[in-house]
Coordinates of N, CA and C in Angstrom, one line a residue:
X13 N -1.1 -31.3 -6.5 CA -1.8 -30.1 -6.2 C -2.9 -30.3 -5.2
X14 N -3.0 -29.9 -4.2 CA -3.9 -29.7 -3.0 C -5.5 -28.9 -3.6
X15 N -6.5 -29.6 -2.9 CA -7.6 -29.4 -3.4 C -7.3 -27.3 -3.2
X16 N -8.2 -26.5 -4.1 CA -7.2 -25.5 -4.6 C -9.3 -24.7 -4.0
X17 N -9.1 -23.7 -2.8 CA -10.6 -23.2 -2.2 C -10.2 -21.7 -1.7
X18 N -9.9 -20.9 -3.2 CA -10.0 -19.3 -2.8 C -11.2 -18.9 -1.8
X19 N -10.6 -17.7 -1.5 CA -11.3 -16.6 -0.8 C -12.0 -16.1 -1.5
X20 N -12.8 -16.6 -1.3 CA -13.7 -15.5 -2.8 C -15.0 -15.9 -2.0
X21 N -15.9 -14.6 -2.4 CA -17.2 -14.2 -2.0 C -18.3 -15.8 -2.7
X22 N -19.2 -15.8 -1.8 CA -19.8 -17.7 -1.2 C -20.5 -17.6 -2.6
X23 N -21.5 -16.4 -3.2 CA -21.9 -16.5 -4.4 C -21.7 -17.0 -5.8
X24 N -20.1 -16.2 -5.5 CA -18.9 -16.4 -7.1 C -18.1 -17.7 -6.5
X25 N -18.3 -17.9 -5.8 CA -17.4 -19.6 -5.5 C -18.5 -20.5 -6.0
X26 N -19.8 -20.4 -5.9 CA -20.6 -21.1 -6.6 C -20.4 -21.3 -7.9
X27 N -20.6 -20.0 -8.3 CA -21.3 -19.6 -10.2 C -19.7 -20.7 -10.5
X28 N -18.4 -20.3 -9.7 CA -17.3 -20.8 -10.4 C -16.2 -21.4 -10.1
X29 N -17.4 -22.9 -9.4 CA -16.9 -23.9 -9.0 C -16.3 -24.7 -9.5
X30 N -16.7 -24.8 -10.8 CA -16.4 -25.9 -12.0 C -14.5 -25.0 -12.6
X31 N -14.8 -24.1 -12.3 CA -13.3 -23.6 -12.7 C -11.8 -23.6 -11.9
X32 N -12.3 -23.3 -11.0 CA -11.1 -24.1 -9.4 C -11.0 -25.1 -9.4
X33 N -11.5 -26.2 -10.8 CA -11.0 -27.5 -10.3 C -10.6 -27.5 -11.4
X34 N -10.5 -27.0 -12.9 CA -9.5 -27.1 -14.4 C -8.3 -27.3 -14.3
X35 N -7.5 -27.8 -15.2 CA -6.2 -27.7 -14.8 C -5.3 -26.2 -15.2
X36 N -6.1 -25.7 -15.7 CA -5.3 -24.5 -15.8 C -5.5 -23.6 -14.5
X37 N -6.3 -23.8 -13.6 CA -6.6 -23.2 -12.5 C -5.5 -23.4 -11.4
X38 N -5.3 -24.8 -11.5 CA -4.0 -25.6 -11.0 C -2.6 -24.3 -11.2
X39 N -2.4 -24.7 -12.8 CA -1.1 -24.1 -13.0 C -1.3 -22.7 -12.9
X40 N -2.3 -22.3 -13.0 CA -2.1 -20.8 -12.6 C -1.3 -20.4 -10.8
X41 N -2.1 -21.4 -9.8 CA -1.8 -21.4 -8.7 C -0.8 -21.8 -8.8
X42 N 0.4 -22.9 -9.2 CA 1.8 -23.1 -9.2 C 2.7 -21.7 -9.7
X43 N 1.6 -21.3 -10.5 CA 2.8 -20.0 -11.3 C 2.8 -19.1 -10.0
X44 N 1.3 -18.8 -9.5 CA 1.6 -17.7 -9.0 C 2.1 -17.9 -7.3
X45 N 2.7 -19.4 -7.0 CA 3.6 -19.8 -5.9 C 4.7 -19.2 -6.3
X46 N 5.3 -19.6 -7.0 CA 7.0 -19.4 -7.7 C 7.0 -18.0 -7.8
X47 N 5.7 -17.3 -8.8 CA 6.4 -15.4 -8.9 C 6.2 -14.8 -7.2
X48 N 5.5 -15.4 -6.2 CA 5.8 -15.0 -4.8 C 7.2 -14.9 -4.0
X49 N 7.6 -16.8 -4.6 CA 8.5 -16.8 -4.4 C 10.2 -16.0 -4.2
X50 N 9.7 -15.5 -5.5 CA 11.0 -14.5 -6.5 C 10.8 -13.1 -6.1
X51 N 9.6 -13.2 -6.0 CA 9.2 -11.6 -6.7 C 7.8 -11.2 -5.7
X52 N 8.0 -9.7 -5.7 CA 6.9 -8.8 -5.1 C 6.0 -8.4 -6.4
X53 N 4.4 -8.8 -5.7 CA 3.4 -9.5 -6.7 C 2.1 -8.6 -6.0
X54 N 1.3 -7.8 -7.0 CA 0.1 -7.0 -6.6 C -1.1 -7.5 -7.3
X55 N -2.0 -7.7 -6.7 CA -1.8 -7.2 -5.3 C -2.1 -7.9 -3.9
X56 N -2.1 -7.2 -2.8 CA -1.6 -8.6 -2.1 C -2.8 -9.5 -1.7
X57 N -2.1 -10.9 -1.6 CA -3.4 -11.8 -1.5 C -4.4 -11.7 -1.1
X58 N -4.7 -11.3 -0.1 CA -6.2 -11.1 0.4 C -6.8 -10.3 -1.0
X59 N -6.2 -9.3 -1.4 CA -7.1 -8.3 -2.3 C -7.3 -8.8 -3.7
X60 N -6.5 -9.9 -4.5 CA -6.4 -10.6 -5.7 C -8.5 -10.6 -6.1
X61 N -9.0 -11.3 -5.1 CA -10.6 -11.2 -5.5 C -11.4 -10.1 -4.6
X62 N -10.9 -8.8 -4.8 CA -11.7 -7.7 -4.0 C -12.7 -7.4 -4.7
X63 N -12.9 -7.7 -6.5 CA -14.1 -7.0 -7.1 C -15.0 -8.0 -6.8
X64 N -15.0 -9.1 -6.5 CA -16.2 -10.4 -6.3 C -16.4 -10.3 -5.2
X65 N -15.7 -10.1 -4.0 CA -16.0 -9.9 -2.8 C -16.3 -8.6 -2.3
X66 N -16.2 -7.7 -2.9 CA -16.9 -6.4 -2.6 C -18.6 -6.4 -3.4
X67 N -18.4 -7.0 -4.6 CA -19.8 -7.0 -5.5 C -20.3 -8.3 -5.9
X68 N -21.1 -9.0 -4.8 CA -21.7 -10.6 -5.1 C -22.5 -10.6 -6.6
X69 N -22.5 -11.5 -6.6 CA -22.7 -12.3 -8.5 C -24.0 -11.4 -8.6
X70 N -25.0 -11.8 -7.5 CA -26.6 -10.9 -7.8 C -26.7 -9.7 -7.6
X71 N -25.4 -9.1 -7.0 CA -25.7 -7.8 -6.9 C -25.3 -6.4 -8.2
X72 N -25.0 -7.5 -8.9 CA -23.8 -6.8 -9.9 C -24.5 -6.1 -10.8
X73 N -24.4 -5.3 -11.2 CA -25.3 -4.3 -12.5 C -24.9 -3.4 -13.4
X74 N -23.5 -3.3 -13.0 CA -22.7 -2.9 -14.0 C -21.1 -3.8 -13.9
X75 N -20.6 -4.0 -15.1 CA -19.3 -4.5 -15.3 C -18.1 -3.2 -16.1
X76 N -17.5 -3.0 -15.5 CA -16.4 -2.0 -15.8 C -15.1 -2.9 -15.8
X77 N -15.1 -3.1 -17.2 CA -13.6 -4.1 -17.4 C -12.7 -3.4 -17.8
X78 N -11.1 -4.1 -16.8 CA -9.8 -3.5 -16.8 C -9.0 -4.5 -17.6
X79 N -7.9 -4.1 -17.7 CA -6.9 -4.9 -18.0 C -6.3 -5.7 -17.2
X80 N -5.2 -5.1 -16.5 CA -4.9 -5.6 -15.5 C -4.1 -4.9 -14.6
X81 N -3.6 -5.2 -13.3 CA -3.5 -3.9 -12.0 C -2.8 -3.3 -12.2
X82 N -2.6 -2.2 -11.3 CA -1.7 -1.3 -11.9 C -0.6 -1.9 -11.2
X83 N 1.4 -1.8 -11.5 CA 2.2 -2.3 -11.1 C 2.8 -1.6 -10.2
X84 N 2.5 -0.2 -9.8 CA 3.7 0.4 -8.3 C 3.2 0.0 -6.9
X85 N 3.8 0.5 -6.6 CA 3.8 0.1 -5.6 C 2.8 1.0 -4.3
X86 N 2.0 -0.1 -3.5 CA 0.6 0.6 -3.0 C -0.6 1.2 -3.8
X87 N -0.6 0.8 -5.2 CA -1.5 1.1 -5.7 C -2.5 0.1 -6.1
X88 N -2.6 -1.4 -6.4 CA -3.5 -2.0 -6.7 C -4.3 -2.5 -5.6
X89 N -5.4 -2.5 -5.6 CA -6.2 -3.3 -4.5 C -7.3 -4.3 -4.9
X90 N -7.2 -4.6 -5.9 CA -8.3 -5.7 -6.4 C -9.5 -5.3 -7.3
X91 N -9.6 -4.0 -7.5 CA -10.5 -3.1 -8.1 C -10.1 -2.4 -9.3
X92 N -10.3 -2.9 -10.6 CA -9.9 -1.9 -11.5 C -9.9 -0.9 -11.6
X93 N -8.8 0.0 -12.3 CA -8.6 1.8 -12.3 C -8.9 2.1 -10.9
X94 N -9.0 1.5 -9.6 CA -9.2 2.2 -8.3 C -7.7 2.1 -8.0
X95 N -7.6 3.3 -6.9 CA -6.4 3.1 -6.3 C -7.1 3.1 -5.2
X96 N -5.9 3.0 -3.5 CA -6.3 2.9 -2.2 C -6.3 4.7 -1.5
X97 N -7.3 4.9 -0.8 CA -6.9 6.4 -0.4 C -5.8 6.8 -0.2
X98 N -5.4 7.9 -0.5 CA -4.4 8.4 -0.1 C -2.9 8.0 -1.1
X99 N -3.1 7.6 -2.3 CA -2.6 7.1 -3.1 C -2.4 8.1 -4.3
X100 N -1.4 8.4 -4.9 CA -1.8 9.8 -6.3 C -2.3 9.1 -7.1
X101 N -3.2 9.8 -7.9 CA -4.3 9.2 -9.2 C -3.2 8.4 -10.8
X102 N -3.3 7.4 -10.7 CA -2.5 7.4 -12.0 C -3.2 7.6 -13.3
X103 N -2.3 8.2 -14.6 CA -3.0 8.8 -15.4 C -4.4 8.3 -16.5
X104 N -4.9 7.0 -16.2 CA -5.8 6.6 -16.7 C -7.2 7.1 -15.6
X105 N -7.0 7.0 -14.4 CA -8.0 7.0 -13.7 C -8.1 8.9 -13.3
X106 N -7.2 9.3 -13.4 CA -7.3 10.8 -13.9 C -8.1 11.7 -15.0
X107 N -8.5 10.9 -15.7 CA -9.2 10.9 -16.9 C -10.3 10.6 -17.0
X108 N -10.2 9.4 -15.7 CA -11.8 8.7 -15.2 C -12.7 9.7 -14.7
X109 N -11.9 10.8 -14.1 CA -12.4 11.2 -12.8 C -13.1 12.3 -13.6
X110 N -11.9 13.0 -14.4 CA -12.6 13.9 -15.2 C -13.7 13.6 -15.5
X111 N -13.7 12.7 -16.9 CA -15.4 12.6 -17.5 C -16.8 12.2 -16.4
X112 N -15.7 12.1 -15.6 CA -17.4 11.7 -14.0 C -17.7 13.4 -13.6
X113 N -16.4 14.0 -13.9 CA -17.0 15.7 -12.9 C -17.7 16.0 -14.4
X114 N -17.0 16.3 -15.5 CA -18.0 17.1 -16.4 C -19.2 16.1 -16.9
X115 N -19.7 15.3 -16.7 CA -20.7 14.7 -17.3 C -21.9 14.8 -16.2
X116 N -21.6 14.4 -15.0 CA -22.6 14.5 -13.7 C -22.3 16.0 -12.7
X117 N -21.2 16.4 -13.3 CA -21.3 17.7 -12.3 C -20.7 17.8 -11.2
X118 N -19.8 16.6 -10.7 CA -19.2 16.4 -9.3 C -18.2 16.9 -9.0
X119 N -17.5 17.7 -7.9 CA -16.6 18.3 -7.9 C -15.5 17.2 -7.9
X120 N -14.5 17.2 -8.2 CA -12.8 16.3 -8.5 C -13.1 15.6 -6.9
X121 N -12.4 14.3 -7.3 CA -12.6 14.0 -5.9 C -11.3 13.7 -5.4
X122 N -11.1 13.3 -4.1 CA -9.7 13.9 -3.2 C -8.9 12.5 -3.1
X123 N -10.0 11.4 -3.2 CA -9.7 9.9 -3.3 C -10.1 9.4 -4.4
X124 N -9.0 8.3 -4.6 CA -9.6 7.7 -6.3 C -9.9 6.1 -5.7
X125 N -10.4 6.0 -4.7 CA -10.6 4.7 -4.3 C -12.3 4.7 -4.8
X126 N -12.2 3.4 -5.3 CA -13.8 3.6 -6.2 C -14.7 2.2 -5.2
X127 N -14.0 1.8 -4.0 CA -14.9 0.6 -3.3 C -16.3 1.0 -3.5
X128 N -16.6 2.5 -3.5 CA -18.0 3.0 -3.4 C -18.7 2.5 -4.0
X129 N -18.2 2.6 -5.8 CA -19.1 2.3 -6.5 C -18.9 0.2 -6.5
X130 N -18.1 -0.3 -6.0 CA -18.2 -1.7 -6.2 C -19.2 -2.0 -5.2
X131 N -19.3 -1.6 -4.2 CA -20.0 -1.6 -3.0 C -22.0 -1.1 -3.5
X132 N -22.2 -0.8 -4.9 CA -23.2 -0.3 -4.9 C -23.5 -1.5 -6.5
X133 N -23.1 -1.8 -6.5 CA -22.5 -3.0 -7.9 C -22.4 -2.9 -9.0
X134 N -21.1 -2.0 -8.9 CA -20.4 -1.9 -10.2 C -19.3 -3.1 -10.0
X135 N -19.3 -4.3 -10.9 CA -17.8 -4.7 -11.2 C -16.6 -4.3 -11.3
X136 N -15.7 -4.0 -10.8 CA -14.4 -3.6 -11.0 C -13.2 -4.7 -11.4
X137 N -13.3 -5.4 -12.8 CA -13.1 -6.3 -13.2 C -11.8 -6.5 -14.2
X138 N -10.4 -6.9 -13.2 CA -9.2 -7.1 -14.2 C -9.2 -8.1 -14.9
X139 N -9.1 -8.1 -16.5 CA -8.9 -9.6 -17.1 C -7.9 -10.0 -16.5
X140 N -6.8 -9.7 -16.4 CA -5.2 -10.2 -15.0 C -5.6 -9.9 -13.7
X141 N -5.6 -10.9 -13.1 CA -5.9 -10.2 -11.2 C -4.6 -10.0 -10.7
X142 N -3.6 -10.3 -11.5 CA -2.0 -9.9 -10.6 C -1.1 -9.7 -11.4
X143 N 0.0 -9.1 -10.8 CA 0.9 -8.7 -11.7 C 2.6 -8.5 -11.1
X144 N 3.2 -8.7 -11.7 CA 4.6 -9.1 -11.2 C 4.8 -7.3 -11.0
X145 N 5.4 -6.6 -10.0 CA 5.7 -5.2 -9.5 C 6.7 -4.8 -10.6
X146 N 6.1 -3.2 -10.9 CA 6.9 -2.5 -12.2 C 6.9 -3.2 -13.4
X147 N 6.5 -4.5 -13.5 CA 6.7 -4.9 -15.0 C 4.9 -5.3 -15.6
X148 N 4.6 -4.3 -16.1 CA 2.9 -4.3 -16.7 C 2.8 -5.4 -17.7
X149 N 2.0 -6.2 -17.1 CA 1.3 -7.1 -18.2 C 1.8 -8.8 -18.0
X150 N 2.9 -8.6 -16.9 CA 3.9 -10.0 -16.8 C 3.2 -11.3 -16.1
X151 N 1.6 -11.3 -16.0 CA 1.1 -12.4 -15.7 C -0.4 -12.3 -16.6
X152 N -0.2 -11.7 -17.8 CA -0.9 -12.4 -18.9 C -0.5 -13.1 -19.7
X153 N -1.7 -14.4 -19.9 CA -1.2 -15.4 -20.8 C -0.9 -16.9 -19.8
X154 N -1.3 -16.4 -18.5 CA -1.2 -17.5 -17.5 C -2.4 -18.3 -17.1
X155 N -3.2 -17.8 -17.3 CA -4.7 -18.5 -16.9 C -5.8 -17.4 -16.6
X156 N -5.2 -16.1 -15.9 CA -6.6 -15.6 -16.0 C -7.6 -15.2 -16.6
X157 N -7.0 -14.1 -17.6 CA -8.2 -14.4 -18.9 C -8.7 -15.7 -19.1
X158 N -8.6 -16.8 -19.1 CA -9.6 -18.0 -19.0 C -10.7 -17.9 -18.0
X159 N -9.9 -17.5 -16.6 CA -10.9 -17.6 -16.0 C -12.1 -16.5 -15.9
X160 N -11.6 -15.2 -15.9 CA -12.3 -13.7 -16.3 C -13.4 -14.1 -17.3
X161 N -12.8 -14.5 -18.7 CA -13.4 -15.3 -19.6 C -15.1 -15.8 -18.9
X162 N -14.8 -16.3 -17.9 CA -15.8 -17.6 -18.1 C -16.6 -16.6 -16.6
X163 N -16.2 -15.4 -16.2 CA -16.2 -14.9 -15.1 C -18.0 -14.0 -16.3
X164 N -17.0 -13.2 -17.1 CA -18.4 -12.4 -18.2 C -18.8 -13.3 -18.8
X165 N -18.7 -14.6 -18.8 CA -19.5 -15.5 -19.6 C -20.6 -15.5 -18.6
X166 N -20.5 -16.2 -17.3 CA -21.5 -16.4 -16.7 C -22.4 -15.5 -15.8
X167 N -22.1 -14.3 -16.2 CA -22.4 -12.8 -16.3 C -23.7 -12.6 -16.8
X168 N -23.0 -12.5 -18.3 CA -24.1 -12.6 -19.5 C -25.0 -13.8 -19.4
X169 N -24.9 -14.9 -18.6 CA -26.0 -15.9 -19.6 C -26.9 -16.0 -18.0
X170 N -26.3 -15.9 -16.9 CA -27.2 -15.8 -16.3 C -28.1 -14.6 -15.5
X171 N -27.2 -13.9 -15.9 CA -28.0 -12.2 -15.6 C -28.9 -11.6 -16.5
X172 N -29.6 -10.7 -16.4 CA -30.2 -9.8 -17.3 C -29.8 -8.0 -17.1
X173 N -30.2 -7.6 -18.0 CA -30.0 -6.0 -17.9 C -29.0 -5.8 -17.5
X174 N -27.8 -6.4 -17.7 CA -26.5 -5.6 -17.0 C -25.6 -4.5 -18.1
X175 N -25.0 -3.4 -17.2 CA -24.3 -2.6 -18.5 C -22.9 -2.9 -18.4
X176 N -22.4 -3.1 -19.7 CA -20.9 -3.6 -20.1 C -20.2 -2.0 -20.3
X177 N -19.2 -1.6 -19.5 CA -18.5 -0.8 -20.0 C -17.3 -0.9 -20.8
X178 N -17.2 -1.0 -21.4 CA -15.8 -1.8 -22.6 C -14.7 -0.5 -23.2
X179 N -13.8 -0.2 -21.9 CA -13.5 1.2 -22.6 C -12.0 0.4 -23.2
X180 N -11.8 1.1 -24.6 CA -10.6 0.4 -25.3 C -11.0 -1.4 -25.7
X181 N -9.7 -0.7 -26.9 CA -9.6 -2.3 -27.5 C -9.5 -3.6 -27.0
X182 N -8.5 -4.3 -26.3 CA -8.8 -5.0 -25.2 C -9.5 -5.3 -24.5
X183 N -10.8 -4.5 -24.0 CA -11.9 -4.5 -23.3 C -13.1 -5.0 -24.1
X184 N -13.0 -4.4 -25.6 CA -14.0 -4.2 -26.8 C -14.1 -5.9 -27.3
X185 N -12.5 -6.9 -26.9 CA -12.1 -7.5 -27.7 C -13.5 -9.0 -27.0
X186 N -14.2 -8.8 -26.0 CA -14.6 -9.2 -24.9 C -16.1 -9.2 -25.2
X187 N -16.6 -8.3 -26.2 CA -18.0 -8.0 -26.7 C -18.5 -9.7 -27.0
X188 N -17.8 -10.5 -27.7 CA -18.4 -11.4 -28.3 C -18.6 -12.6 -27.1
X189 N -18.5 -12.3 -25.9 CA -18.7 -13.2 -24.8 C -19.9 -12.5 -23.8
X190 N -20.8 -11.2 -24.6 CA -21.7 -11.0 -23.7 C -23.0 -10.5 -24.4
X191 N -23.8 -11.4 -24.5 CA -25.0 -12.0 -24.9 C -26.3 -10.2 -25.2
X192 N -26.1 -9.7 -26.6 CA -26.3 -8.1 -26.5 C -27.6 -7.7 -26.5
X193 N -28.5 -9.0 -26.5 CA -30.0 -8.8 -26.9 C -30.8 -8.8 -25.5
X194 N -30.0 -9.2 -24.4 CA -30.2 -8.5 -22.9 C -29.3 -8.1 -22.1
X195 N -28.3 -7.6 -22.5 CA -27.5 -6.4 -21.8 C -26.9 -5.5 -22.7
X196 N -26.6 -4.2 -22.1 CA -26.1 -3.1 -23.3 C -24.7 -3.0 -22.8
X197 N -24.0 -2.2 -24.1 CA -22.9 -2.5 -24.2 C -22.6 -1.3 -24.2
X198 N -21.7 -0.4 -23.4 CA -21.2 0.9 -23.8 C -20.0 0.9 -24.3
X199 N -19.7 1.5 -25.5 CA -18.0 1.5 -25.8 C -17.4 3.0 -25.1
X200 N -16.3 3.1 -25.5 CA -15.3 4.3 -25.3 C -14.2 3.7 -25.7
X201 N -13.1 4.6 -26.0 CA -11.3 4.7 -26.2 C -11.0 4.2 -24.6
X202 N -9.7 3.6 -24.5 CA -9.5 3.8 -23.6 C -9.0 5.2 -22.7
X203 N -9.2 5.2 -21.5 CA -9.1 6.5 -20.8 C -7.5 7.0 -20.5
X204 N -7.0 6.3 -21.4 CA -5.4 6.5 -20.9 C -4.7 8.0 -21.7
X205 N -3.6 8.4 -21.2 CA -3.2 10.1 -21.8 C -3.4 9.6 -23.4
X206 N -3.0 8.5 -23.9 CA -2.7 8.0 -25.6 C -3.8 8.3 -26.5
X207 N -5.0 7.6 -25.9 CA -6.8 7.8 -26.7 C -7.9 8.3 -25.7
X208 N -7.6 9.5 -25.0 CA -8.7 9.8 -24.3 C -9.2 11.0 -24.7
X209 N -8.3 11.4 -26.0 CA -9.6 12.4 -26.7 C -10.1 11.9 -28.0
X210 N -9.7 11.0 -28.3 CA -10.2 10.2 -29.4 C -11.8 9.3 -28.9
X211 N -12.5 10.0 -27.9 CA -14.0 10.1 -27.9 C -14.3 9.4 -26.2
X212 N -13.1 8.8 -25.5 CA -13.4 8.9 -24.0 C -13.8 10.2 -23.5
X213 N -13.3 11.1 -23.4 CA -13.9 12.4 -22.9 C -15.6 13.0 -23.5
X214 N -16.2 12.8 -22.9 CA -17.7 12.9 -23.5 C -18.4 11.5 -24.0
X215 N -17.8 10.6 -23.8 CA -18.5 9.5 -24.1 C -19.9 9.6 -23.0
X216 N -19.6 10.0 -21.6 CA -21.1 10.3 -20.6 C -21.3 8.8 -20.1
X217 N -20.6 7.9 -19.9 CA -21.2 6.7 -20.0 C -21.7 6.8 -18.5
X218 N -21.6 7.7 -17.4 CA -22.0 7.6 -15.9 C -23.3 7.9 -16.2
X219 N -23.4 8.9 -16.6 CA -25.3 9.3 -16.9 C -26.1 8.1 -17.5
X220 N -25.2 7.7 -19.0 CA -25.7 6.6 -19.3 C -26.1 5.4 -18.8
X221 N -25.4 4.9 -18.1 CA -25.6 3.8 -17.2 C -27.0 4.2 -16.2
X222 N -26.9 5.5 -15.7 CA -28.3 5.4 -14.7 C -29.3 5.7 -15.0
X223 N -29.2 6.2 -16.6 CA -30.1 6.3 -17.5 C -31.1 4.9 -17.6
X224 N -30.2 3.8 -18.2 CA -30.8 2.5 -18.5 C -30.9 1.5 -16.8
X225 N -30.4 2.0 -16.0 CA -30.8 1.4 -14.8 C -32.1 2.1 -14.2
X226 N -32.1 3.1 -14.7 CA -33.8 3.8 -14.1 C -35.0 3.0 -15.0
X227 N -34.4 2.9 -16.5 CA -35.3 2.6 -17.1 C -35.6 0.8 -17.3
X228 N -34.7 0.2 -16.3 CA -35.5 -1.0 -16.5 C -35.5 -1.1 -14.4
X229 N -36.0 -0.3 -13.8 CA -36.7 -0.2 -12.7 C -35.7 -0.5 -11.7
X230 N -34.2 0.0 -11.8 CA -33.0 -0.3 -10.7 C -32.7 1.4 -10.7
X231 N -32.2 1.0 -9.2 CA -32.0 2.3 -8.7 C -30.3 2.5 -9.2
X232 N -30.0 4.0 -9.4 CA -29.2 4.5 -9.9 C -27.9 4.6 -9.2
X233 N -26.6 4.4 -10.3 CA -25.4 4.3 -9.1 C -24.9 6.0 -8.5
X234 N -24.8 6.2 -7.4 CA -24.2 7.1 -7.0 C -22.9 7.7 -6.9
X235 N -22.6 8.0 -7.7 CA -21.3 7.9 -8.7 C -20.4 9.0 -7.6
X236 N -20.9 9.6 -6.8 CA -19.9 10.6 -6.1 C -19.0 10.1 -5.0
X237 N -18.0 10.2 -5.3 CA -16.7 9.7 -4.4 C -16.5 10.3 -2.9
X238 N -16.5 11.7 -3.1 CA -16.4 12.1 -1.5 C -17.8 12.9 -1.0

């Protein structure tokens, strides 16, 4: 294996330098040679580290953790629940959009591309950064949750005041890797058609979040899309 030097933003290649050289970092990169090989894989490489490279390690102030991308085709770009302009809303991020208009008041927006808010430092953070096309979920269990893992580990221990959005079980499952006596933790259902009235809708967590960013002296995210 060839010394192994992502694209990735000069900050987060620091914080997670010691992890590009594991060996599971290795076989992740063998795996994800071969599903290239075979198969159409989202999303595409350049975009695999778009939430680190859109939002540097010190800039970061909120974490919004995903699962992992979405699988059709032209929709993932590196960004959890974002899609690319001009892309239709898939139904979790439709749900997003909602609780953002009735909670802050914004009118629906036309694009579900959320770079805005990564660009202002929200995390847009898949436990899977890729995914084999139409088949959801087919590159967990390979190494990235390891690395994600160690991605909110060194989140929590070397940040302060950050807000964890943890919407759904899988996201929730993640609490015990971020340190709660200096950062808050927002829950919610996940936003998807199955548990999004089971207390995602009105959860408010947009207000909330700039609620506790005003109050420990950070300016507030600007949550409006268009």
């Amino acid at each position: 294996m060839s010394e192994i030097n992502p694209q990735i933003e000069e900050s987060w290649k620091k914080i997670l330098f010691a992890e590009f050289g594991k060996p599971y970092f290795g076989e992740l990169k063998s795996f994800l040679v071969s599903e290239k090989s075979r198969y159409t894989v989202y999303p595409p490489g350049s975009k695999i580290f778009e939430a680190f490279n859109r939002t540097p390690f010190n800039k970061v102030k909120v974490v919004l953790l995903g699962q992992d991308p979405y699988h059709g085709p032209g929709q993932a770009h590196g960004l959890c629940f974002s899609v690319p302009a001009g892309t239709v809303f898939p139904p979790s991020l439709q749900n997003i959009l909602r609780e953002l208009q009735t909670d802050l008041g914004y009118p629906y927006p036309q694009s579900g591309d959320l770079s805005k808010w990564a660009d202002q430092g929200v995390f847009l953070l898949n436990a899977t950064l890729t995914v084999r096309a139409n088949q959801a979920g087919s590159h967990q269990g390979r190494g990235w949750e390891t690395f994600t893992d160690s991605v909110i580990s060194a989140l929590s221990s070397e940040r302060d005041k950050l807000i964890f959005l943890l919407w759904g079980k899988y996201a929730q499952n993640k609490r015990s890797l971020i340190d709660t006596s200096k950062h808050l933790i927002l829950e919610a259902p996940h936003p998807s058609p199955l548990s999004v009235y089971r207390g995602f809708f009105g959860c408010r967590h947009f207000s909330l979040t700039n609620q506790f960013l005003v109050d420990s002296g950070l300016s507030p995210v600007d949550w409006k899309l268009d």
